XYZ file of C-alpha atoms in Angstrom:
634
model
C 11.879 14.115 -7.340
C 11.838 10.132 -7.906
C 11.501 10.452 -11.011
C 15.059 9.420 -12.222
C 13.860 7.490 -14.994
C 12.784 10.248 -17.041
C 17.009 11.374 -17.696
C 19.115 10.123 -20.208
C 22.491 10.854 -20.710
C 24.801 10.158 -23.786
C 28.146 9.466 -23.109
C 30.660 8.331 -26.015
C 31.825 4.669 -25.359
C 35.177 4.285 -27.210
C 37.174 1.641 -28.161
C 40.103 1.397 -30.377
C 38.756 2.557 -33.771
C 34.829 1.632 -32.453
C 32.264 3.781 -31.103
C 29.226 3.571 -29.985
C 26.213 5.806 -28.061
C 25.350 4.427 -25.011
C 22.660 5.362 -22.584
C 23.321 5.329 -18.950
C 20.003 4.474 -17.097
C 20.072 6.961 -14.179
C 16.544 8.483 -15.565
C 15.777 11.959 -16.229
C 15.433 12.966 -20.305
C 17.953 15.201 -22.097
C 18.390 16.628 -25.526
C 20.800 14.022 -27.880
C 23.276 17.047 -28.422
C 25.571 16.891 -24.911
C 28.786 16.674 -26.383
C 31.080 13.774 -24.337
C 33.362 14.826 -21.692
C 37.382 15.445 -22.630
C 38.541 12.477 -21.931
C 36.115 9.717 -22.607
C 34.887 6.880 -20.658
C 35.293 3.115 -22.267
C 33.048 0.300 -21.648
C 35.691 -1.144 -19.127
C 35.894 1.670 -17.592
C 32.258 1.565 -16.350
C 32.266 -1.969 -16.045
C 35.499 -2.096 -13.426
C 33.273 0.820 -11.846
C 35.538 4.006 -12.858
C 37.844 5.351 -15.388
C 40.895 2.654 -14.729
C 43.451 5.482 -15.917
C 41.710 8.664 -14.686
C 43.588 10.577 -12.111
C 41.344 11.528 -9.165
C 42.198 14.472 -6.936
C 41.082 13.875 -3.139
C 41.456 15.991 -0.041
C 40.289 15.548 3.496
C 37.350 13.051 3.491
C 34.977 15.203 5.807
C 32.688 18.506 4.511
C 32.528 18.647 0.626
C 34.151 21.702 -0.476
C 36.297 22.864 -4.077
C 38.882 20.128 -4.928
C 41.890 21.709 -4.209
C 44.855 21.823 -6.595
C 47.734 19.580 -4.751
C 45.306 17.373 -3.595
C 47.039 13.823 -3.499
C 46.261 11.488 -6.890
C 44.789 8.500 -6.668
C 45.590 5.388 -8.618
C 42.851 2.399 -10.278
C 41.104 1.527 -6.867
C 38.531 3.795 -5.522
C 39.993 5.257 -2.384
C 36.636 5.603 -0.570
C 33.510 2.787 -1.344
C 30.457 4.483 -2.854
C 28.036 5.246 -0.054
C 24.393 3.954 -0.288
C 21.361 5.373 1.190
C 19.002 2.289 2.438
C 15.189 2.760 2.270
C 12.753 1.778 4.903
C 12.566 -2.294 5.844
C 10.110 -4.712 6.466
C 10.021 -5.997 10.355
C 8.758 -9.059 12.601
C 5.766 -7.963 13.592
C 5.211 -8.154 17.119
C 1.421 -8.533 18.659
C 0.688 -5.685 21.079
C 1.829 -6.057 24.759
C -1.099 -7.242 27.532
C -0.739 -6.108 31.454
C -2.784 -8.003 33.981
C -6.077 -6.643 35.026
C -6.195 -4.627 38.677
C -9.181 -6.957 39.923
C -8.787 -5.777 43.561
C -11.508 -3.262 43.350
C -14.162 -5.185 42.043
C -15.652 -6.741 44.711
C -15.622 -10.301 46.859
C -17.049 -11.706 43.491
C -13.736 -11.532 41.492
C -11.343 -12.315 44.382
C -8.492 -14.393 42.788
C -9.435 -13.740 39.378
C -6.791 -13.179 37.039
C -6.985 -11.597 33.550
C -4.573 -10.123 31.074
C -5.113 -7.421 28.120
C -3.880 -4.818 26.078
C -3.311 -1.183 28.215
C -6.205 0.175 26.605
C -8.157 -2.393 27.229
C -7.450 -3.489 30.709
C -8.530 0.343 31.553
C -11.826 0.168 30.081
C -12.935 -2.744 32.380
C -10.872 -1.660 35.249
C -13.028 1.581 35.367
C -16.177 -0.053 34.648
C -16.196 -3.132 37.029
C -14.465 -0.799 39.415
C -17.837 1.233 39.877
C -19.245 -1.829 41.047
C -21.412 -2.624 37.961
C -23.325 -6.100 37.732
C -22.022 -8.804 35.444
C -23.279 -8.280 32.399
C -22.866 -11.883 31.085
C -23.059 -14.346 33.952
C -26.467 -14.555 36.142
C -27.776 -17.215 38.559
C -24.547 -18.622 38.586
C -24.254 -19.203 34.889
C -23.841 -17.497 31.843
C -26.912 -15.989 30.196
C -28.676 -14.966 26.763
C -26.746 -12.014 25.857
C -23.810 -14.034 26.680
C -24.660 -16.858 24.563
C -26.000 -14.460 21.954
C -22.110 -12.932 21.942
C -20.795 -15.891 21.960
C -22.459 -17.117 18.928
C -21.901 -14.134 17.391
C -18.021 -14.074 17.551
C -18.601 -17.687 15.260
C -19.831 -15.509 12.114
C -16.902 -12.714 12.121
C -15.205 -14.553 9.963
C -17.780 -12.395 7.297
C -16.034 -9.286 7.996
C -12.632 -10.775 7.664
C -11.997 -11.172 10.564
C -10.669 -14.167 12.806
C -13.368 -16.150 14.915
C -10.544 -17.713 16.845
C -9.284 -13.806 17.907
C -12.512 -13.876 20.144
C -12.843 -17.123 21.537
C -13.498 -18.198 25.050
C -14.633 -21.401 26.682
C -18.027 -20.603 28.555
C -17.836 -23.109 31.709
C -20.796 -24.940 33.208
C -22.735 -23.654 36.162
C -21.260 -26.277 38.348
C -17.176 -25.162 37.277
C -15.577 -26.489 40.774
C -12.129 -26.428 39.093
C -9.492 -24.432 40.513
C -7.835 -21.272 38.643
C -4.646 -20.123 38.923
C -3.998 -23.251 40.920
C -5.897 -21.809 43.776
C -8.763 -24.234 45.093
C -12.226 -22.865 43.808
C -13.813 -20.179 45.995
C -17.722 -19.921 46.164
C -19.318 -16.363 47.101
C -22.829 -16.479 48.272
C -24.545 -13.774 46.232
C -28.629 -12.800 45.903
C -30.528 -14.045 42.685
C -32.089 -11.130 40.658
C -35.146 -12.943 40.219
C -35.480 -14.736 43.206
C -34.680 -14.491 46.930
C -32.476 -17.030 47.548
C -28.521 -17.205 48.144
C -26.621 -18.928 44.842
C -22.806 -19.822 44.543
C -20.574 -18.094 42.296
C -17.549 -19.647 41.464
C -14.494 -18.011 40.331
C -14.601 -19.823 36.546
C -17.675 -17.865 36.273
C -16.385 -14.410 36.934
C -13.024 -14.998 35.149
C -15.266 -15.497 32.200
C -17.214 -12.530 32.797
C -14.239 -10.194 32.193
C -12.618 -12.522 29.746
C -15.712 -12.059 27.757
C -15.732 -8.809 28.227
C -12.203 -8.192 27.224
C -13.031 -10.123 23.983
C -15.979 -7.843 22.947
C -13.847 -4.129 24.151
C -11.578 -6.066 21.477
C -13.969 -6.601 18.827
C -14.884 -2.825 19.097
C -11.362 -1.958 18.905
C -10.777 -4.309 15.917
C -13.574 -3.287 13.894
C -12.521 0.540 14.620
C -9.173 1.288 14.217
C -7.931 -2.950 12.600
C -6.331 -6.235 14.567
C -2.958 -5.115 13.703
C -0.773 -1.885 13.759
C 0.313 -1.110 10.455
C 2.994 0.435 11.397
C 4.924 -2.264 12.916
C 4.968 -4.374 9.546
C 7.251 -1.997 7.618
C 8.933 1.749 7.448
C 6.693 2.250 4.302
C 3.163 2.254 6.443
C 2.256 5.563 8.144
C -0.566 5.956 9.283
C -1.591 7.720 13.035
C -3.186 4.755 14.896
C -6.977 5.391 15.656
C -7.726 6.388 19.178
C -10.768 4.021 19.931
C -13.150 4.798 23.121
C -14.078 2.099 25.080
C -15.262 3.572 28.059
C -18.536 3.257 27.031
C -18.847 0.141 25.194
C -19.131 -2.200 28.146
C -22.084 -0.452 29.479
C -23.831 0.004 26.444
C -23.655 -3.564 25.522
C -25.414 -4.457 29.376
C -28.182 -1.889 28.371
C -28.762 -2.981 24.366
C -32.443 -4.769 24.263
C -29.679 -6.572 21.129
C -26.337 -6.941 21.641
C -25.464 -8.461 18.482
C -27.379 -5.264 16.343
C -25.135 -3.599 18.906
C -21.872 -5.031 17.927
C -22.775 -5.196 14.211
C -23.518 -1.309 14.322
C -19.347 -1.103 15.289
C -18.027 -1.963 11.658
C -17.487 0.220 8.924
C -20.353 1.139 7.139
C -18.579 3.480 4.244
C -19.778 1.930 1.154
C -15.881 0.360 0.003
C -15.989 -1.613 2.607
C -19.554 -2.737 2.736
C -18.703 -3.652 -0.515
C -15.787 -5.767 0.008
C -17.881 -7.713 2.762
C -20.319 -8.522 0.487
C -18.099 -9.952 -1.909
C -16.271 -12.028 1.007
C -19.509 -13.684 1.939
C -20.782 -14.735 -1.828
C -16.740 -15.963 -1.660
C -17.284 -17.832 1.569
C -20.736 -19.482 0.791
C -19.833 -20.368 -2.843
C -19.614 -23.711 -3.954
C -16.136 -24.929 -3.595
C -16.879 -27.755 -6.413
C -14.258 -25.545 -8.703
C -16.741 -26.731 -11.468
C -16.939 -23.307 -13.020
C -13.277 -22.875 -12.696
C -11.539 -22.244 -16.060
C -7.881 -23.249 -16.743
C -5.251 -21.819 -18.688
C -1.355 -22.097 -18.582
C -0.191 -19.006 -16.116
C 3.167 -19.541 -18.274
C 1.479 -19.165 -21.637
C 2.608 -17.088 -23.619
C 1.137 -17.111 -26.946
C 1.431 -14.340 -30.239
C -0.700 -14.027 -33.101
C -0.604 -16.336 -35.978
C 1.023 -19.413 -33.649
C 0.007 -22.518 -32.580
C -0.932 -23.684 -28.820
C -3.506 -26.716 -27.606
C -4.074 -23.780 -25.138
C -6.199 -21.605 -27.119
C -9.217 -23.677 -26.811
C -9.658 -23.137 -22.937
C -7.898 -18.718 -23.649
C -11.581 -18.700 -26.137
C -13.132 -20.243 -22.718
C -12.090 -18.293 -20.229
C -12.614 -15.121 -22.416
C -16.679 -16.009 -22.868
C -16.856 -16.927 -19.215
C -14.980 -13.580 -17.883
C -16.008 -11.269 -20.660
C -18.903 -8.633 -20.574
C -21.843 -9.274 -22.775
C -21.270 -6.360 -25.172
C -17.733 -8.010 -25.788
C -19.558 -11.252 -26.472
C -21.725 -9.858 -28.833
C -19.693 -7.887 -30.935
C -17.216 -10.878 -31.148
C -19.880 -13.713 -31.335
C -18.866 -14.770 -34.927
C -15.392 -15.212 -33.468
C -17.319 -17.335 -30.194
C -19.383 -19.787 -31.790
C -17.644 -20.066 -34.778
C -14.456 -21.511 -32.981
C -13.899 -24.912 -34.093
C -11.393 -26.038 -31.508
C -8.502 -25.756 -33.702
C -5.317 -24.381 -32.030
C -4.243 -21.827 -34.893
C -4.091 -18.243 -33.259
C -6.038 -16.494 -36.038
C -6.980 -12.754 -36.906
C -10.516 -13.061 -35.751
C -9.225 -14.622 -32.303
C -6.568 -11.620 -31.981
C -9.556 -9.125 -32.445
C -11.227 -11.352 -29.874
C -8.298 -11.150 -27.349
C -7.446 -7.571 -27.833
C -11.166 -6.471 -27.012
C -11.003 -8.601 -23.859
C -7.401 -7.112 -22.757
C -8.745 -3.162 -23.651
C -11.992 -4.145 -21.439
C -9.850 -4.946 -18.540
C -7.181 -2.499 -18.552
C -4.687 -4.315 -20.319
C -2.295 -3.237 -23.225
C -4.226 -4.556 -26.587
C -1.506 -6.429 -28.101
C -2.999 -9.422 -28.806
C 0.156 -11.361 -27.342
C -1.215 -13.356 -24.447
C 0.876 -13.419 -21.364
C 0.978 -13.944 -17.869
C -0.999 -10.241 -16.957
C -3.769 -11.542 -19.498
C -4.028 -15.326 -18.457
C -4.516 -13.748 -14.759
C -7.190 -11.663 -16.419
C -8.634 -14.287 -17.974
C -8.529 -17.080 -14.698
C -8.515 -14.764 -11.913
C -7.238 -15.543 -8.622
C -8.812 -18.293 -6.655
C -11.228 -18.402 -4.174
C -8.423 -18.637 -1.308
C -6.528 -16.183 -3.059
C -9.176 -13.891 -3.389
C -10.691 -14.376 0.488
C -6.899 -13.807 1.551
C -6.964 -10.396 -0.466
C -10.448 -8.994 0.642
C -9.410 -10.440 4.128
C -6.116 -7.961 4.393
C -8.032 -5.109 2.241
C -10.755 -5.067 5.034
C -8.270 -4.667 7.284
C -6.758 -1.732 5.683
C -10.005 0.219 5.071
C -10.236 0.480 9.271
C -6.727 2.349 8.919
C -8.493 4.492 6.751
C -10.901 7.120 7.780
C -14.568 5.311 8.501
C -15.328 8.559 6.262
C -13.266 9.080 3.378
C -14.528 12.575 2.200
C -16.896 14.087 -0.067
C -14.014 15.296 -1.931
C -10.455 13.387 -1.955
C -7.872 11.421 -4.997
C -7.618 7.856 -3.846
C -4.336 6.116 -5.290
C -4.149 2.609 -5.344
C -0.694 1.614 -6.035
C -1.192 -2.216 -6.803
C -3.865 -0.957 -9.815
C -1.247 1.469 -11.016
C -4.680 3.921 -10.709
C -5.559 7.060 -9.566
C -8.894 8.336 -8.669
C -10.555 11.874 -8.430
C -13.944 11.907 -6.499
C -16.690 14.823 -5.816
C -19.372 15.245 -4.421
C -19.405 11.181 -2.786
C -18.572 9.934 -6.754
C -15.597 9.080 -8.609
C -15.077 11.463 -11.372
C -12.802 10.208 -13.118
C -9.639 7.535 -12.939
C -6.120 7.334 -14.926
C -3.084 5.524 -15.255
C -0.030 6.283 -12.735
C 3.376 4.948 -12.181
C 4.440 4.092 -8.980
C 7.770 2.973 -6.962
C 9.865 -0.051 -8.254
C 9.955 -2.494 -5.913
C 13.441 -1.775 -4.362
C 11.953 2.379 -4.647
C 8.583 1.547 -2.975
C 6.067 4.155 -2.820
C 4.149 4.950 1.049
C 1.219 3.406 2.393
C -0.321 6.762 4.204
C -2.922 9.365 3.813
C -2.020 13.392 3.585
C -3.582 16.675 2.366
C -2.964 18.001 -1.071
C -2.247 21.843 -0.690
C -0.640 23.225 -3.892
C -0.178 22.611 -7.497
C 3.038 23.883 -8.758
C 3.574 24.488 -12.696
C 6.745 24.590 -14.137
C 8.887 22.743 -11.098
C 11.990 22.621 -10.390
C 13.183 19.320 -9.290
C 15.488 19.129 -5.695
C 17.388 15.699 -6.249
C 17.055 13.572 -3.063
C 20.127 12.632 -1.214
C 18.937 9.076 -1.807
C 19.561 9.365 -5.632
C 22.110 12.138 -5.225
C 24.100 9.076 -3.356
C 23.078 5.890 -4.623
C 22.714 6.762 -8.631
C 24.667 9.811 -9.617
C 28.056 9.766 -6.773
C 29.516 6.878 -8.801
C 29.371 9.071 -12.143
C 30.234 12.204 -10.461
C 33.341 10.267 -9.099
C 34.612 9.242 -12.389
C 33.431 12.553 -14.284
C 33.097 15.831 -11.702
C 31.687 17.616 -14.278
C 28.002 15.296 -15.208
C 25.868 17.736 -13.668
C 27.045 20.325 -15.299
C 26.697 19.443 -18.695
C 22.890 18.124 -17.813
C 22.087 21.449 -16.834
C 21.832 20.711 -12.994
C 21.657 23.320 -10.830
C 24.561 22.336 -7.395
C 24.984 24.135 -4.070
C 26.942 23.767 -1.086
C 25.855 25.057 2.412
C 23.632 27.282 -0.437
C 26.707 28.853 -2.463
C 26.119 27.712 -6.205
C 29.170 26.188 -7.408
C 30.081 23.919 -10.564
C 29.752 20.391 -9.988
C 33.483 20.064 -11.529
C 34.425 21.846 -8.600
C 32.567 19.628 -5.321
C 34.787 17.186 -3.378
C 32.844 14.214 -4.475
C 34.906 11.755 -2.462
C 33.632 13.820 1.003
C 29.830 13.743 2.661
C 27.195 15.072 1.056
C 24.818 16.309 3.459
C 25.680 19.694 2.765
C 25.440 19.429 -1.406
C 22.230 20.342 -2.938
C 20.831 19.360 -6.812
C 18.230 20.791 -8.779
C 16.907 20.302 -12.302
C 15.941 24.058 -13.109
C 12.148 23.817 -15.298
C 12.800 22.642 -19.190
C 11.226 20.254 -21.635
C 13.143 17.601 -19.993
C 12.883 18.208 -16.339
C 12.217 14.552 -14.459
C 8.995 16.050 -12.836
C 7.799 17.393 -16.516
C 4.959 20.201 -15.949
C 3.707 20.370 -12.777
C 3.990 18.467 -9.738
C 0.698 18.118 -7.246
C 2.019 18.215 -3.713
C 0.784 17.117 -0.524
C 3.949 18.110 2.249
C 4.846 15.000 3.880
C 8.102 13.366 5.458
C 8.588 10.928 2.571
C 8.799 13.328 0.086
C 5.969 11.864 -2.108
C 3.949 13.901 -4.461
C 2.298 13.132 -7.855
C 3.664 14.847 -10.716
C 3.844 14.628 -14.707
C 6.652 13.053 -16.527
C 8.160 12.917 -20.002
C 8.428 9.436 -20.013
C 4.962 8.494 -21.628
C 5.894 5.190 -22.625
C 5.554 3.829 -19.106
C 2.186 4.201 -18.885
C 1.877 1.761 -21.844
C 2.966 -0.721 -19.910
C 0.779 -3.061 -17.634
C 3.245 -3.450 -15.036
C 4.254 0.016 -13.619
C 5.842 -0.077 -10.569
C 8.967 1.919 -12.182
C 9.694 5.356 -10.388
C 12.020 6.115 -7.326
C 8.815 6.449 -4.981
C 6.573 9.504 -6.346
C 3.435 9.034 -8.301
C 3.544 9.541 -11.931
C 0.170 10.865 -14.015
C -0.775 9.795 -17.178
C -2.946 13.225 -17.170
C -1.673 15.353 -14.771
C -3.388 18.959 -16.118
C -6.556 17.078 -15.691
C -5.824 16.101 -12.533
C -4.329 20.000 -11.461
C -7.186 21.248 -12.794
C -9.841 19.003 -10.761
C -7.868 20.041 -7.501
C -7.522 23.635 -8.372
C -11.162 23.703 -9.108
C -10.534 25.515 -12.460
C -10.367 24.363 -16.074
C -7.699 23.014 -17.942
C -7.769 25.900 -19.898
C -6.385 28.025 -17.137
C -3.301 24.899 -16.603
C -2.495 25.057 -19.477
C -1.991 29.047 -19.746
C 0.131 28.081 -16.510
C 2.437 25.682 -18.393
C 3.012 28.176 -20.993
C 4.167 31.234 -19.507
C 7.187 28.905 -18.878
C 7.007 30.335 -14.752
C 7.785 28.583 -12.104
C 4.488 29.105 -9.742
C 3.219 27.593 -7.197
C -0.838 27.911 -6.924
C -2.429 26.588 -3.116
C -6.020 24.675 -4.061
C -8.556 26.535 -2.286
C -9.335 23.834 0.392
C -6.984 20.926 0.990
C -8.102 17.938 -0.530
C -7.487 14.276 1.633
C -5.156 12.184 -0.766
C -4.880 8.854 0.111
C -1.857 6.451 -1.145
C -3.320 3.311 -0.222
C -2.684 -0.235 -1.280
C -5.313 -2.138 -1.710
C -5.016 -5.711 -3.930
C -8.874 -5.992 -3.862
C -10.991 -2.983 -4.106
C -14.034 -2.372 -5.643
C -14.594 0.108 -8.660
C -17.162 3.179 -8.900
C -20.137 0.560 -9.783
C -19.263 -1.351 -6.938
C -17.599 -4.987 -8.277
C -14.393 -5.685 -6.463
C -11.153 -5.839 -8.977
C -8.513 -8.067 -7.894
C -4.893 -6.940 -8.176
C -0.971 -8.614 -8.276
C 0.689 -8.058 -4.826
C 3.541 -5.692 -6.589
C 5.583 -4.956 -3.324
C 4.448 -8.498 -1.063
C 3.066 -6.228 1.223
C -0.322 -8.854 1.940
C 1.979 -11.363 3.402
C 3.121 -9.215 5.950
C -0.526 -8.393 7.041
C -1.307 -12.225 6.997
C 1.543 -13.083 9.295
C 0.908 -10.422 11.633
C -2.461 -11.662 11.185
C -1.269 -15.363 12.700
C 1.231 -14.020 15.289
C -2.386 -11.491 16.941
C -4.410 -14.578 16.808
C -1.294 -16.376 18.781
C -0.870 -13.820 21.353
C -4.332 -13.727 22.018
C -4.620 -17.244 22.481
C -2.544 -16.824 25.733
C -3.360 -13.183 26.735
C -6.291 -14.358 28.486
């Protein structure tokens, strides 16, 4: 489907008595011998955006249809703008909304109090203060242990990445006499559980009871289902909020002998994110001296056989980030460096080992992708990145499966896993930045060999109306298969200059089809699947956010075979009958498309990855605008 880069056309560019070949980028593959349309297009012609000669034939700008014979001519200016088709958009987040909390049934104790929450919440103490429980965190008139156990607590979120400030509250003295809401303080006699004599209990007191407790239903709720909705930061998260109980967290926390094991017991315990919380406290309590902090040029860029003062701290960084079987099989190269700044063989051998060992193409030429590999991010960098990836694993699943492919776009990786482990991992491509690829989770449900490829609208409009304007007749000289309202009709013959709702492309199966041998789909409303491609090269590249939104595999028979649960043997028979067939896997797999810029791999050390899309900063901010609405909410 998105895969419009694997197409090439050849059209003839003439000029006078020159000619030339020259490839039009719109992306799928196809054999060198089309022969160029009648009446060829010249490099000014594409330039001004259309043949400036060409007739054009319109009719009645409304349903496509067969250009009609009379239709009127048109002269150099296109008599209708090209159309585009816009994809999804990033928004202001906005915190969730907060109603104020029906106090009226909860007793003479809370007359006058006023507190605000989210819906959810207010219901949750609303139906348990409402029963007339006791206060779980004010006695005698003041606050007590399990309230100052809470309260302390709150102070050490910050190690699951989350914000201490999103749970603070000012605990008041026993002797609060200051008025709330503007109201002089009331005082309600009320019986001492330990002893038998009246006490005063101000209104401070019992605002702060259900402000507390408010702050803990929305630490449960946090460490459930994340601070933020995801989707409210962009059209290209999906994800079905989490549903969180809290009806009976409130009375669980007044019966726990430990509220803080309690609380604790609420976060994620899947072994990703246990992971990522580990490495965010050995962040948090490092030494912030920067002493062991290596630097080299991000802007280097340095080939073999030059000179660059630079290469004395590359041969540092590379013995202080590499592995020790790198450093042993290259220790000649190590301690023989003499500080010199000539880029030799032996130090090429030395840099390609260390780009191969961490994923990197082993060139030799240093750039920016292996100075990054080479520095890493910084400690703020990386606490920022395990901060928003924490967040994103309570999205997730708390369980992500036995059994499930985990894709995560801003590795350019995917991931099989079986039976709890990862099997096995491989290269993908995924959306270009202005084609990005979805942030949700789905069900994979059939493997289909030999596909044909429907054309979205979104390409159909955006990349191939402005060629099918000038030349009618570019489909069908690639082969393309074109319908309207389902009657199969030569793309010479379509009203291109009228809507094209009702037109449909397809790439029929070949050798150069955009989705190459099989596709691997999971039926969703972005129209996202994984698939192969016949444009290999892109998977030598470190960067590969290239496609039009799908997800690209470097392997994909390996990968249909793992789902299928058969061998690769039986794909490739598939393949080669040259059928198209569609096979359903035996049980739906989960396939999650995540995005994760820190995540840690199958032995458990957390890889840190470039923000390809900017999507962190959009969880940060929404991050500071929660913290801000909370501030007042209360």
């Amino acid at each position: 489907m998105m895969a419009l880069d694997a197409m090439r056309t050849k059209l003839q560019i003439t000029s006078g008595k020159k000619s030339a070949a020259f490839i039009l980028a719109l992306g799928v593959s196809v054999s060198a011998g089309i022969p160029a349309p009648a009446s060829a297009i010249t490099l000014m012609d594409l330039l001004r955006g259309g043949p400036g000669k060409i007739e054009r034939e319109r009719q009645d700008r409304g349903l496509p249809g067969v250009v009609q014979q009379n239709a009127p001519i048109g002269g150099d200016i296109d008599p209708e703008p090209t159309p585009r088709i816009s994809g999804p958009r990033y928004y202001t987040y906005k915190a969730d909304g907060t109603r104020a909390v029906d106090t009226s049934k909860f007793g003479p104790d809370y007359a006058g109090v006023k507190v605000s929450a989210t819906p959810e919440i207010a219901k949750a103490l609303e139906a348990y203060y409402a029963g007339g429980a006791k206060p779980i965190w004010v006695s005698n008139g003041d606050i007590n242990e399990r309230a100052s156990a809470v309260l302390a607590f709150f102070e050490t979120v910050g190690d699951s990445g989350l914000d201490p400030a999103d749970y603070s509250i000012s605990a008041p003295s026993s002797d609060v006499t200051a008025s709330i809401a503007g109201e002089p303080q009331a005082e309600v006699q009320t019986v001492s559980a330990t002893e038998n004599e009246a006490k005063p209990v101000n209104r401070a007191m019992m605002q702060f009871e259900l402000a507390l407790s408010a702050k803990v239903l929305g630490y449960v709720q946090d460490t459930t289902r994340g601070r933020i909705d995801p989707n409210k930061l962009s059209g290209y998260h999906d994800f079905k909020r989490k549903t969180v109980n809290l009806s009976p967290v409130l009375k669980l926390a007044a019966l726990s002998p430990d509220v803080t094991a309690y609380l604790k017991s609420r976060e994620p315990s899947n072994p990703e994110y246990q992971a990522l919380k580990a490495e965010l406290v050995k962040l948090l309590d490092e030494d912030k001296s920067g002493e062991n902090k290596i630097a080299v040029r991000s802007d280097l860029v340095l080939k073999p056989g030059e000179d660059n003062p630079e290469l004395a701290n590359v041969v540092k960084a590379i013995e202080h980030r590499s592995s020790e079987a790198l450093k042993s099989q290259h220790a000649p190269a190590l301690t023989g460096y003499q500080q010199t700044t000539q880029y030799t063989p032996e130090l090429v051998d030395l840099v390609k080992a260390f780009q191969s060992e961490n994923g990197l193409k082993a060139d030799g030429v240093i750039g920016r992708a292996t100075v990054r590999a080479m520095t890493g991010d910084s400690n703020e960098a990386k606490i920022a990145k395990l901060e928003v990836a924490m967040e994103e694993v309570r999205w997730l699943p708390a369980d992500l499966g036995d059994r499930y492919v985990f894709i995560n776009q801003p590795a350019f990786m995917a991931y099989y896993h079986d039976q709890g482990k990862e099997q096995f991992g491989m290269k993908v491509v995924i959306g270009s930045k202005t084609n990005q690829t979805y942030f949700f989770q789905d069900e994979i449900e059939t493997v289909e060999f030999n596909p044909y490829w429907g054309v979205p609208q979104s390409i159909i409009v955006n990349e191939m109306l402005p060629k099918l304007r000038n030349d009618p007749s570019y489909l069908d000289r690639l082969g393309y298969e074109v319908s309207v309202n389902g009657r199969a009709v030569s793309s010479s013959s379509v009203n291109w200059y009228g809507s094209t709702n009702a037109i449909s492309v397809r790439q029929p199966p070949s050798s150069d089809n955009a989705l190459g041998d099989l596709k691997i789909l999971f039926p969703n409303s972005h129209a996202i699947y994984m698939h192969d491609t016949p444009s290999k090269s892109f998977f030598n590249r470190d960067m590969r956010a290239l496609s039009h939104g799908c997800i690209r595999l470097v392997d994909p028979r390996r990968m249909a075979a793992a789902v299928l649960g058969t061998t690769m043997d039986n794909v490739n028979k598939q393949i080669a009958s040259g059928e198209n067939r569609a096979v359903s896997v035996p049980v739906k797999i989960p396939v999650y498309v995540a995005y994760f810029t820190a995540w840690p791999d199958k032995d458990g050390k957390v890889q840190y990855f470039d923000d390809v899309y900017d999507r962190d900063s959009y969880v940060m901010k929404a991050f500071a605008t929660t913290t801000k609405a909370r501030s007042t909410s209360i």
